[in-house]
C-alpha atoms as one frame of an Amber mdcrd trajectory, in Angstrom:
protein
  33.166 128.202  68.633  33.187 131.967  68.560  36.510 133.708  68.713  37.698
 137.185  69.492  41.260 138.244  69.021  42.962 141.575  69.547  46.536 142.345
  68.556  48.003 145.584  69.872  49.047 148.058  67.189  52.728 147.604  68.102
  52.521 143.875  67.245  50.413 144.019  64.106  51.847 142.890  60.768  54.292
 140.490  62.426  52.276 137.314  61.873  50.960 137.084  65.429  47.279 137.073
  64.435  47.968 134.480  61.746  49.798 132.254  64.233  47.055 132.541  66.852
  44.361 131.761  64.290  46.351 128.771  63.047  46.651 127.386  66.567  42.991
 128.027  67.359  41.959 126.202  64.181  44.173 123.223  65.045  42.972 123.046
  68.654  39.363 123.440  67.553  39.709 120.515  65.187  41.305 118.366  67.886
  38.499 119.260  70.305  35.773 118.340  67.841  34.657 121.907  67.145  32.747
 121.887  63.881  32.568 125.595  63.105  34.452 128.731  64.075  32.795 132.145
  63.870  34.725 135.397  64.002  33.425 138.942  63.878  35.709 141.298  61.990
  35.491 145.046  61.664  34.698 145.963  58.071  37.675 148.358  58.090  40.142
 145.628  59.166  41.162 144.534  55.682  44.287 142.752  56.940  42.231 140.418
  59.156  39.652 139.883  56.424  42.478 138.778  54.130  43.916 136.426  56.777
  40.472 134.924  57.445  39.934 134.313  53.724  43.371 132.669  53.477  42.317
 130.266  56.245  39.132 129.402  54.352  36.643 131.507  56.306  33.641 132.682
  54.320  32.848 136.334  54.906  29.230 137.397  55.407  27.810 140.891  55.554
  25.831 141.816  58.669  23.069 144.290  59.240  25.121 146.185  61.833  27.157
 147.745  59.050  30.586 147.982  60.676  31.080 144.273  61.479  31.376 141.283
  59.162  30.783 137.702  60.250  33.266 135.092  59.067  32.632 131.365  59.314
  35.017 128.422  58.996  33.745 124.861  58.854  36.329 122.573  60.464
C-alpha cells in the first residue's frame, strides 16, 4: 500500500499525523497489506521522525527532495 497524508499547518504538532498513521497501519494489517510505502519530503524532519518511530526504514531517492519510507507489516 502506498500512502499520502497531508496535515494543514494549523493542525501540525498535535498528534494528528501520528494518529492517522497508527490507524492506517492497523487497518493495513487487518486487510492483509504486507508493506506500506510513504514518500516524505526530505525537509519534513517531524514526519521522518514519526515514520522511524513506527518502524519505517528510510531510503534515499534519486529525486533529491523526497525520501521513500517502507514498513513491513
